[in-house]
Amino acid sequence: MSEPAHDLRPSLSVVAPCYNEEAALPLFVERMMDACQRFAGGAFEIILVNDGSADNTWACMRALATTRPGVVAIDLARNHGHQLAVSAGLSVARGERVLVIDADLQDPPELLGEMMARMDNGFDVVFGRRRARAGESAFKRATAHGFYRLLSRISEVDIPVDVGDFRLMTRGIVEKLNAMPEQDRFLRGMVAWLGGRQTDVMYDRDTRSAGQTGYSLAKMLRLAAAGITSFSTAPLQFAALATGLGVVVGIGIAAYVLRAAIAGETVPGWTSLALVLVFFSCAQLACLAIMSLYISGIFKQVKQRPLFLIQERVASPAPIGLAPARMPAIEEAATEKQTAA
Ligand code: UDP
Ligand code: MG
């Protein structure tokens, strides 16, 4: 019996989030289709996700999806932000491989060729690393530079620097990503967290082909906060540091106050007031530090990430007790991939 049509997977899905991109979309779809035809080696789909645009992006997408085979248009109910628009696209992508790319042509679609070649060599994730960023303000370049380095320093996983969401992923990685239920989604960190064989290709980030950036300062700050809180407990550890410092300073103040009281160099009431203040300040800081320990535990728990992911399992084909007298040749060993949920 032949498989139903919806079970046939395209070899590649492209996911492009779009926010007010009506001017950039036609050229993007043109170049992306061209790159897919050259490098995808089979059927492909280009999923355009309209993230609550205020211009004619949706009308433009609909027109493209109805006239261009392989183009799929998805309309989100409102503006959910870049990370959720990409997540929505990933949830409907069916391809064996999935490329995430911005719709404004800052990420060159032609890099797909190199990314596919790397993946053919056994990589699970191939991300684009920005060598130069053309046409972006000095403020954006400086804040991005600082943020990536701060995050890679304090993060619990190794999040690569100068890397956005432009990346090619295997079906396996996308499925694991879709299964991560966390609400605050910082995709580049989540992909790093998944591990596996990851590599990069360098590229120069172009200027926008048309339109304006949809990343306001508020959206940039939200993304930075999601990145830090999802992958680091360093800000919570600040409470412990403050407690340590507070106790040291408090002991100093208490010693000074007591010495002054014994020497009779005080006015009545000052010693007791100062000691009460020092004691309760230190006690409050200590309580905050203890609470921050529990809060970081709760935060880890509510994210409900899998405890670990098994990349590969290798075992001899014969179960214990039934092993053949001689050791099986290495070539006979069974290899099987599996994921622990
Ligand atoms: N984008 C989105 N929702 C938003 C903001 C941006 O889907 O709320 C899309 C946007 O259309 C583009 C990508 O995310 O395809 C990157 O955004 P943008 O180019 O505005 O950011 P920048 O490149 O300036 O950092
Ligand atoms: Mg852009």
mmCIF file of C-alpha atoms and ligand atoms in Angstrom:
data_model
loop_
_atom_site.group_PDB
_atom_site.id
_atom_site.type_symbol
_atom_site.label_atom_id
_atom_site.label_comp_id
_atom_site.label_asym_id
_atom_site.label_seq_id
_atom_site.Cartn_x
_atom_site.Cartn_y
_atom_site.Cartn_z
ATOM 1 C CA MET A 1 0.000 0.000 0.000
ATOM 2 C CA SER A 2 1.395 3.418 -0.889
ATOM 3 C CA GLU A 3 1.972 5.979 1.890
ATOM 4 C CA PRO A 4 -0.536 8.838 2.177
ATOM 5 C CA ALA A 5 0.739 12.016 0.509
ATOM 6 C CA HIS A 6 1.074 13.954 3.786
ATOM 7 C CA ASP A 7 3.644 11.442 5.058
ATOM 8 C CA LEU A 8 6.050 12.230 2.241
ATOM 9 C CA ARG A 9 8.642 14.558 3.656
ATOM 10 C CA PRO A 10 10.258 17.269 1.599
ATOM 11 C CA SER A 11 14.041 17.048 1.734
ATOM 12 C CA LEU A 12 14.210 20.646 2.976
ATOM 13 C CA SER A 13 11.926 23.074 4.792
ATOM 14 C CA VAL A 14 12.853 26.737 4.968
ATOM 15 C CA VAL A 15 11.355 28.759 7.841
ATOM 16 C CA ALA A 16 11.339 32.536 7.417
ATOM 17 C CA PRO A 17 9.709 34.780 10.078
ATOM 18 C CA CYS A 18 8.279 37.973 8.568
ATOM 19 C CA TYR A 19 7.331 41.168 10.325
ATOM 20 C CA ASN A 20 6.485 44.073 8.015
ATOM 21 C CA GLU A 21 8.479 42.560 5.167
ATOM 22 C CA GLU A 22 6.181 43.291 2.202
ATOM 23 C CA ALA A 23 8.965 45.106 0.365
ATOM 24 C CA ALA A 24 11.567 42.384 0.902
ATOM 25 C CA LEU A 25 9.407 39.285 0.396
ATOM 26 C CA PRO A 26 9.207 38.919 -3.425
ATOM 27 C CA LEU A 27 12.987 39.098 -3.844
ATOM 28 C CA PHE A 28 13.537 36.849 -0.829
ATOM 29 C CA VAL A 29 11.253 34.146 -2.222
ATOM 30 C CA GLU A 30 12.939 34.488 -5.629
ATOM 31 C CA ARG A 31 16.457 33.992 -4.256
ATOM 32 C CA MET A 32 15.399 31.345 -1.735
ATOM 33 C CA MET A 33 13.612 29.248 -4.375
ATOM 34 C CA ASP A 34 16.619 29.509 -6.612
ATOM 35 C CA ALA A 35 18.931 28.327 -3.795
ATOM 36 C CA CYS A 36 16.558 25.461 -2.906
ATOM 37 C CA GLN A 37 16.393 24.319 -6.535
ATOM 38 C CA ARG A 38 20.178 24.331 -6.726
ATOM 39 C CA PHE A 39 21.027 22.762 -3.388
ATOM 40 C CA ALA A 40 18.033 20.969 -1.841
ATOM 41 C CA GLY A 41 18.157 17.943 -4.113
ATOM 42 C CA GLY A 42 14.463 17.053 -3.988
ATOM 43 C CA ALA A 43 11.172 18.522 -2.943
ATOM 44 C CA PHE A 44 11.309 21.558 -0.668
ATOM 45 C CA GLU A 45 8.900 23.896 1.096
ATOM 46 C CA ILE A 46 9.380 27.539 2.022
ATOM 47 C CA ILE A 47 7.334 28.388 5.110
ATOM 48 C CA LEU A 48 6.695 32.110 5.504
ATOM 49 C CA VAL A 49 5.385 33.024 8.948
ATOM 50 C CA ASN A 50 3.566 36.343 9.208
ATOM 51 C CA ASP A 51 4.211 37.609 12.728
ATOM 52 C CA GLY A 52 1.271 40.017 13.027
ATOM 53 C CA SER A 53 2.609 42.494 10.467
ATOM 54 C CA ALA A 54 0.974 45.898 10.268
ATOM 55 C CA ASP A 55 1.608 46.315 6.523
ATOM 56 C CA ASN A 56 0.580 44.180 3.530
ATOM 57 C CA THR A 57 2.937 41.306 4.317
ATOM 58 C CA TRP A 58 0.089 38.805 4.690
ATOM 59 C CA ALA A 59 -1.546 39.725 1.371
ATOM 60 C CA CYS A 60 1.850 39.474 -0.295
ATOM 61 C CA MET A 61 2.493 36.049 1.300
ATOM 62 C CA ARG A 62 -0.902 34.720 0.267
ATOM 63 C CA ALA A 63 -0.265 35.776 -3.307
ATOM 64 C CA LEU A 64 3.138 34.051 -3.264
ATOM 65 C CA ALA A 65 1.755 30.880 -1.652
ATOM 66 C CA THR A 66 -1.030 30.567 -4.203
ATOM 67 C CA THR A 67 1.167 31.147 -7.238
ATOM 68 C CA ARG A 68 4.514 29.579 -6.270
ATOM 69 C CA PRO A 69 4.598 25.819 -5.728
ATOM 70 C CA GLY A 70 6.389 24.973 -2.499
ATOM 71 C CA VAL A 71 5.594 28.252 -0.737
ATOM 72 C CA VAL A 72 3.479 27.900 2.406
ATOM 73 C CA ALA A 73 2.088 30.959 4.214
ATOM 74 C CA ILE A 74 1.240 30.927 7.925
ATOM 75 C CA ASP A 75 -0.501 33.851 9.629
ATOM 76 C CA LEU A 76 -0.034 34.267 13.385
ATOM 77 C CA ALA A 77 -2.935 35.902 15.223
ATOM 78 C CA ARG A 78 -0.776 38.818 16.422
ATOM 79 C CA ASN A 79 2.834 39.872 16.796
ATOM 80 C CA HIS A 80 4.466 37.216 18.976
ATOM 81 C CA GLY A 81 8.067 38.207 18.312
ATOM 82 C CA HIS A 82 10.812 36.683 16.182
ATOM 83 C CA GLN A 83 11.555 33.662 18.408
ATOM 84 C CA LEU A 84 7.941 32.514 18.566
ATOM 85 C CA ALA A 85 7.427 33.160 14.849
ATOM 86 C CA VAL A 86 10.377 30.836 14.153
ATOM 87 C CA SER A 87 9.020 28.309 16.684
ATOM 88 C CA ALA A 88 5.645 28.364 14.890
ATOM 89 C CA GLY A 89 7.386 27.735 11.565
ATOM 90 C CA LEU A 90 9.423 24.880 13.050
ATOM 91 C CA SER A 91 6.268 23.270 14.401
ATOM 92 C CA VAL A 92 4.762 22.969 10.904
ATOM 93 C CA ALA A 93 7.990 22.258 8.983
ATOM 94 C CA ARG A 94 8.051 18.682 7.664
ATOM 95 C CA GLY A 95 11.425 18.576 5.915
ATOM 96 C CA GLU A 96 14.254 16.118 6.580
ATOM 97 C CA ARG A 97 16.366 19.225 7.071
ATOM 98 C CA VAL A 98 15.168 22.645 8.178
ATOM 99 C CA LEU A 99 16.761 26.003 7.406
ATOM 100 C CA VAL A 100 15.859 29.036 9.536
ATOM 101 C CA ILE A 101 16.575 32.316 7.784
ATOM 102 C CA ASP A 102 15.540 35.979 8.088
ATOM 103 C CA ALA A 103 13.250 37.240 5.339
ATOM 104 C CA ASP A 104 15.073 40.546 4.860
ATOM 105 C CA LEU A 105 17.981 38.959 2.931
ATOM 106 C CA GLN A 106 20.512 39.909 5.598
ATOM 107 C CA ASP A 107 21.306 36.185 5.663
ATOM 108 C CA PRO A 108 22.277 35.103 2.123
ATOM 109 C CA PRO A 109 20.091 32.182 0.884
ATOM 110 C CA GLU A 110 23.004 31.011 -1.295
ATOM 111 C CA LEU A 111 24.891 29.897 1.854
ATOM 112 C CA LEU A 112 22.501 26.924 1.823
ATOM 113 C CA GLY A 113 24.906 25.116 -0.552
ATOM 114 C CA GLU A 114 27.785 25.191 1.949
ATOM 115 C CA MET A 115 25.479 24.354 4.857
ATOM 116 C CA MET A 116 24.054 21.323 3.050
ATOM 117 C CA ALA A 117 27.574 20.128 2.185
ATOM 118 C CA ARG A 118 28.574 20.349 5.864
ATOM 119 C CA MET A 119 25.481 18.436 6.904
ATOM 120 C CA ASP A 120 26.274 15.745 4.327
ATOM 121 C CA ASN A 121 29.496 15.271 6.323
ATOM 122 C CA GLY A 122 27.488 14.206 9.365
ATOM 123 C CA PHE A 123 26.709 17.415 11.245
ATOM 124 C CA ASP A 124 23.354 17.829 13.010
ATOM 125 C CA VAL A 125 23.434 21.628 13.080
ATOM 126 C CA VAL A 126 25.246 24.045 10.782
ATOM 127 C CA PHE A 127 24.931 27.650 11.913
ATOM 128 C CA GLY A 128 25.962 30.834 10.170
ATOM 129 C CA ARG A 129 28.543 32.857 12.068
ATOM 130 C CA ARG A 130 28.604 36.564 11.286
ATOM 131 C CA ARG A 131 31.999 37.785 10.166
ATOM 132 C CA ALA A 132 30.910 41.325 9.299
ATOM 133 C CA ARG A 133 27.603 43.110 9.799
ATOM 134 C CA ALA A 134 26.962 45.591 7.026
ATOM 135 C CA GLY A 135 24.542 48.465 7.428
ATOM 136 C CA GLU A 136 23.857 48.003 11.148
ATOM 137 C CA SER A 137 24.226 50.891 13.571
ATOM 138 C CA ALA A 138 27.330 51.149 15.761
ATOM 139 C CA PHE A 139 24.991 50.830 18.769
ATOM 140 C CA LYS A 140 23.527 47.547 17.489
ATOM 141 C CA ARG A 141 26.956 46.137 16.635
ATOM 142 C CA ALA A 142 28.415 47.129 20.023
ATOM 143 C CA THR A 143 25.480 45.816 22.080
ATOM 144 C CA ALA A 144 25.357 42.562 20.081
ATOM 145 C CA HIS A 145 29.129 42.111 20.466
ATOM 146 C CA GLY A 146 28.952 42.701 24.238
ATOM 147 C CA PHE A 147 25.845 40.593 24.749
ATOM 148 C CA TYR A 148 27.116 37.502 22.891
ATOM 149 C CA ARG A 149 30.342 37.548 24.896
ATOM 150 C CA LEU A 150 28.640 38.135 28.251
ATOM 151 C CA LEU A 151 26.206 35.319 27.541
ATOM 152 C CA SER A 152 28.873 32.854 26.479
ATOM 153 C CA ARG A 153 30.783 33.671 29.680
ATOM 154 C CA ILE A 154 27.918 33.205 32.143
ATOM 155 C CA SER A 155 25.880 30.607 30.284
ATOM 156 C CA GLU A 156 25.785 27.014 31.480
ATOM 157 C CA VAL A 157 25.985 25.724 27.905
ATOM 158 C CA ASP A 158 28.427 26.762 25.247
ATOM 159 C CA ILE A 159 26.404 29.275 23.203
ATOM 160 C CA PRO A 160 28.479 30.287 20.176
ATOM 161 C CA VAL A 161 29.238 33.999 19.780
ATOM 162 C CA ASP A 162 28.154 36.124 16.784
ATOM 163 C CA VAL A 163 25.553 33.564 15.817
ATOM 164 C CA GLY A 164 21.903 34.393 15.213
ATOM 165 C CA ASP A 165 19.121 32.049 14.192
ATOM 166 C CA PHE A 166 20.364 31.465 10.624
ATOM 167 C CA ARG A 167 21.026 27.737 10.721
ATOM 168 C CA LEU A 168 20.379 24.399 9.083
ATOM 169 C CA MET A 169 19.158 21.612 11.369
ATOM 170 C CA THR A 170 18.347 17.935 10.951
ATOM 171 C CA ARG A 171 14.841 16.621 11.486
ATOM 172 C CA GLY A 172 16.016 15.028 14.756
ATOM 173 C CA ILE A 173 17.193 18.364 16.178
ATOM 174 C CA VAL A 174 13.987 20.124 15.112
ATOM 175 C CA GLU A 175 11.870 17.458 16.772
ATOM 176 C CA LYS A 176 13.817 17.749 20.019
ATOM 177 C CA LEU A 177 13.481 21.537 19.825
ATOM 178 C CA ASN A 178 9.722 21.307 19.252
ATOM 179 C CA ALA A 179 9.460 18.996 22.262
ATOM 180 C CA MET A 180 11.080 21.543 24.611
ATOM 181 C CA PRO A 181 8.063 23.129 26.323
ATOM 182 C CA GLU A 182 9.716 26.251 27.724
ATOM 183 C CA GLN A 183 7.751 29.462 27.266
ATOM 184 C CA ASP A 184 10.631 31.912 27.113
ATOM 185 C CA ARG A 185 12.286 30.707 23.914
ATOM 186 C CA PHE A 186 15.861 31.687 23.147
ATOM 187 C CA LEU A 187 16.338 29.368 20.199
ATOM 188 C CA ARG A 188 20.061 29.794 19.631
ATOM 189 C CA GLY A 189 20.660 28.791 23.252
ATOM 190 C CA MET A 190 18.195 25.893 23.051
ATOM 191 C CA VAL A 191 19.926 24.506 19.961
ATOM 192 C CA ALA A 192 23.299 24.806 21.711
ATOM 193 C CA TRP A 193 21.801 23.038 24.736
ATOM 194 C CA LEU A 194 20.738 20.104 22.525
ATOM 195 C CA GLY A 195 24.365 19.379 21.707
ATOM 196 C CA GLY A 196 25.190 16.836 19.015
ATOM 197 C CA ARG A 197 27.557 17.572 16.172
ATOM 198 C CA GLN A 198 27.432 21.291 15.503
ATOM 199 C CA THR A 199 29.571 23.420 13.235
ATOM 200 C CA ASP A 200 29.566 26.848 11.651
ATOM 201 C CA VAL A 201 30.076 28.526 8.312
ATOM 202 C CA MET A 202 31.288 32.119 8.253
ATOM 203 C CA TYR A 203 29.373 34.748 6.314
ATOM 204 C CA ASP A 204 29.107 38.486 5.892
ATOM 205 C CA ARG A 205 25.762 39.822 7.018
ATOM 206 C CA ASP A 206 24.313 42.032 4.308
ATOM 207 C CA THR A 207 22.266 45.172 4.667
ATOM 208 C CA ARG A 208 18.495 44.799 4.620
ATOM 209 C CA SER A 209 17.212 44.450 1.079
ATOM 210 C CA ALA A 210 14.199 46.659 1.932
ATOM 211 C CA GLY A 211 12.133 47.854 4.889
ATOM 212 C CA GLN A 212 13.260 48.531 8.439
ATOM 213 C CA THR A 213 14.387 46.442 11.370
ATOM 214 C CA GLY A 214 11.506 44.990 13.386
ATOM 215 C CA TYR A 215 13.762 44.601 16.419
ATOM 216 C CA SER A 216 12.996 47.588 18.622
ATOM 217 C CA LEU A 217 15.192 48.252 21.657
ATOM 218 C CA ALA A 218 12.465 46.742 23.880
ATOM 219 C CA LYS A 219 12.435 43.541 21.795
ATOM 220 C CA MET A 220 16.236 43.348 21.904
ATOM 221 C CA LEU A 221 16.186 43.706 25.700
ATOM 222 C CA ARG A 222 13.505 41.023 26.011
ATOM 223 C CA LEU A 223 15.575 38.642 23.890
ATOM 224 C CA ALA A 224 18.687 39.376 25.954
ATOM 225 C CA ALA A 225 16.762 38.768 29.191
ATOM 226 C CA ALA A 226 15.346 35.489 27.844
ATOM 227 C CA GLY A 227 18.857 34.396 26.829
ATOM 228 C CA ILE A 228 20.366 35.156 30.209
ATOM 229 C CA THR A 229 17.601 33.824 32.432
ATOM 230 C CA SER A 230 17.097 30.652 30.370
ATOM 231 C CA PHE A 231 20.740 29.632 30.309
ATOM 232 C CA SER A 232 22.353 31.132 33.379
ATOM 233 C CA THR A 233 21.680 31.430 37.082
ATOM 234 C CA ALA A 234 24.444 34.034 37.424
ATOM 235 C CA PRO A 235 21.982 36.863 38.270
ATOM 236 C CA LEU A 236 20.520 34.737 41.077
ATOM 237 C CA GLN A 237 23.970 33.980 42.388
ATOM 238 C CA PHE A 238 24.376 37.714 42.797
ATOM 239 C CA ALA A 239 22.246 37.410 45.980
ATOM 240 C CA ALA A 240 24.796 35.009 47.446
ATOM 241 C CA LEU A 241 27.628 37.379 46.556
ATOM 242 C CA ALA A 242 25.769 40.334 48.090
ATOM 243 C CA THR A 243 25.219 38.303 51.271
ATOM 244 C CA GLY A 244 28.902 37.477 51.561
ATOM 245 C CA LEU A 245 29.873 41.117 51.114
ATOM 246 C CA GLY A 246 27.068 42.288 53.431
ATOM 247 C CA VAL A 247 28.179 39.973 56.240
ATOM 248 C CA VAL A 248 31.823 41.065 55.987
ATOM 249 C CA VAL A 249 30.865 44.758 56.015
ATOM 250 C CA GLY A 250 28.276 44.099 58.781
ATOM 251 C CA ILE A 251 30.866 42.470 61.054
ATOM 252 C CA GLY A 252 33.132 45.488 60.519
ATOM 253 C CA ILE A 253 30.345 47.916 61.375
ATOM 254 C CA ALA A 254 29.294 45.885 64.441
ATOM 255 C CA ALA A 255 32.900 45.808 65.725
ATOM 256 C CA TYR A 256 33.231 49.565 65.231
ATOM 257 C CA VAL A 257 29.917 50.263 66.966
ATOM 258 C CA LEU A 258 30.723 48.023 69.929
ATOM 259 C CA ARG A 259 34.185 49.523 70.349
ATOM 260 C CA ALA A 260 32.672 53.032 70.311
ATOM 261 C CA ALA A 261 30.036 51.973 72.874
ATOM 262 C CA ILE A 262 32.646 50.476 75.238
ATOM 263 C CA ALA A 263 34.805 53.590 74.923
ATOM 264 C CA GLY A 264 31.739 55.694 75.778
ATOM 265 C CA GLU A 265 31.961 57.658 72.507
ATOM 266 C CA THR A 266 28.289 57.308 71.588
ATOM 267 C CA VAL A 267 24.968 58.955 72.242
ATOM 268 C CA PRO A 268 22.343 56.748 73.983
ATOM 269 C CA GLY A 269 20.387 54.482 71.630
ATOM 270 C CA TRP A 270 22.846 54.641 68.691
ATOM 271 C CA THR A 271 24.625 51.351 69.492
ATOM 272 C CA SER A 272 21.444 49.317 69.709
ATOM 273 C CA LEU A 273 19.975 50.941 66.595
ATOM 274 C CA ALA A 274 23.110 50.350 64.547
ATOM 275 C CA LEU A 275 23.403 46.706 65.706
ATOM 276 C CA VAL A 276 19.734 45.994 64.979
ATOM 277 C CA LEU A 277 20.160 47.477 61.489
ATOM 278 C CA VAL A 278 23.269 45.382 60.766
ATOM 279 C CA PHE A 279 21.683 42.197 62.091
ATOM 280 C CA PHE A 280 18.442 42.482 60.123
ATOM 281 C CA SER A 281 20.193 43.584 56.909
ATOM 282 C CA CYS A 282 22.447 40.535 57.037
ATOM 283 C CA ALA A 283 19.542 38.245 57.961
ATOM 284 C CA GLN A 284 17.486 39.552 55.033
ATOM 285 C CA LEU A 285 20.345 39.131 52.585
ATOM 286 C CA ALA A 286 20.921 35.590 53.828
ATOM 287 C CA CYS A 287 17.231 34.767 53.345
ATOM 288 C CA LEU A 288 17.360 36.144 49.803
ATOM 289 C CA ALA A 289 20.430 34.032 49.043
ATOM 290 C CA ILE A 290 18.717 30.898 50.354
ATOM 291 C CA MET A 291 15.573 31.686 48.398
ATOM 292 C CA SER A 292 17.553 32.278 45.207
ATOM 293 C CA LEU A 293 18.946 28.740 45.527
ATOM 294 C CA TYR A 294 15.443 27.309 45.643
ATOM 295 C CA ILE A 295 14.169 29.634 42.924
ATOM 296 C CA SER A 296 16.905 28.535 40.534
ATOM 297 C CA GLY A 297 15.914 24.917 41.299
ATOM 298 C CA ILE A 298 12.246 25.695 40.666
ATOM 299 C CA PHE A 299 13.125 27.536 37.456
ATOM 300 C CA LYS A 300 15.070 24.543 36.174
ATOM 301 C CA GLN A 301 12.171 22.273 37.029
ATOM 302 C CA VAL A 302 9.431 24.360 35.407
ATOM 303 C CA LYS A 303 11.339 24.555 32.134
ATOM 304 C CA GLN A 304 10.771 20.790 31.908
ATOM 305 C CA ARG A 305 13.704 20.171 29.647
ATOM 306 C CA PRO A 306 14.704 16.536 29.216
ATOM 307 C CA LEU A 307 17.324 15.538 31.785
ATOM 308 C CA PHE A 308 19.743 14.415 29.086
ATOM 309 C CA LEU A 309 19.801 13.438 25.450
ATOM 310 C CA ILE A 310 21.461 10.285 24.212
ATOM 311 C CA GLN A 311 23.143 10.993 20.924
ATOM 312 C CA GLU A 312 23.926 7.446 19.903
ATOM 313 C CA ARG A 313 23.788 3.912 21.275
ATOM 314 C CA VAL A 314 26.099 1.176 20.092
ATOM 315 C CA ALA A 315 25.660 -2.438 21.192
ATOM 316 C CA SER A 316 26.633 -5.876 19.961
ATOM 317 C CA PRO A 317 23.708 -7.517 18.118
ATOM 318 C CA ALA A 318 23.588 -10.578 20.427
ATOM 319 C CA PRO A 319 22.035 -10.191 23.908
ATOM 320 C CA ILE A 320 24.105 -11.176 26.995
ATOM 321 C CA GLY A 321 24.232 -14.950 27.497
ATOM 322 C CA LEU A 322 23.702 -15.638 23.826
ATOM 323 C CA ALA A 323 26.978 -14.085 22.746
ATOM 324 C CA PRO A 324 28.810 -16.039 20.070
ATOM 325 C CA ALA A 325 32.111 -17.685 21.031
ATOM 326 C CA ARG A 326 34.143 -15.234 19.028
ATOM 327 C CA MET A 327 33.866 -11.438 19.268
ATOM 328 C CA PRO A 328 31.735 -10.071 16.445
ATOM 329 C CA ALA A 329 33.524 -7.920 13.927
ATOM 330 C CA ILE A 330 33.203 -4.200 14.532
ATOM 331 C CA GLU A 331 31.252 -3.865 11.267
ATOM 332 C CA GLU A 332 28.530 -6.083 12.726
ATOM 333 C CA ALA A 333 27.894 -3.817 15.711
ATOM 334 C CA ALA A 334 24.426 -2.364 15.659
ATOM 335 C CA THR A 335 24.179 1.396 15.786
ATOM 336 C CA GLU A 336 21.019 3.013 16.844
ATOM 337 C CA LYS A 337 20.090 6.560 17.773
ATOM 338 C CA GLN A 338 17.790 7.242 20.638
ATOM 339 C CA THR A 339 16.538 10.119 22.722
ATOM 340 C CA ALA A 340 15.660 10.018 26.408
ATOM 341 C CA ALA A 341 12.634 12.103 27.219
HETATM 342 N N1 UDP B 1 10.710 39.485 12.917
HETATM 343 C C1 UDP B 1 9.578 38.845 13.360
HETATM 344 N N2 UDP B 1 8.889 39.388 14.429
HETATM 345 C C2 UDP B 1 9.317 40.513 15.066
HETATM 346 C C3 UDP B 1 10.515 41.126 14.627
HETATM 347 C C4 UDP B 1 11.187 40.587 13.544
HETATM 348 O O1 UDP B 1 9.172 37.827 12.812
HETATM 349 O O2 UDP B 1 8.636 40.937 16.001
HETATM 350 C C5 UDP B 1 11.443 38.892 11.762
HETATM 351 C C6 UDP B 1 11.818 39.874 10.658
HETATM 352 O O3 UDP B 1 10.806 39.982 9.681
HETATM 353 C C7 UDP B 1 13.078 39.268 10.079
HETATM 354 C C8 UDP B 1 13.704 38.600 11.302
HETATM 355 O O4 UDP B 1 12.659 38.406 12.253
HETATM 356 O O5 UDP B 1 12.813 38.279 9.116
HETATM 357 C C9 UDP B 1 14.810 39.438 11.923
HETATM 358 O O6 UDP B 1 14.285 40.700 12.300
HETATM 359 P P1 UDP B 1 14.963 42.078 11.895
HETATM 360 O O7 UDP B 1 15.547 42.008 10.532
HETATM 361 O O8 UDP B 1 13.933 43.135 12.103
HETATM 362 O O9 UDP B 1 16.084 42.187 12.996
HETATM 363 P P2 UDP B 1 17.605 42.599 12.794
HETATM 364 O O10 UDP B 1 18.125 41.854 11.608
HETATM 365 O O11 UDP B 1 17.567 44.069 12.557
HETATM 366 O O12 UDP B 1 18.254 42.212 14.063
HETATM 367 MG MG MG B 2 17.343 41.881 9.749
#
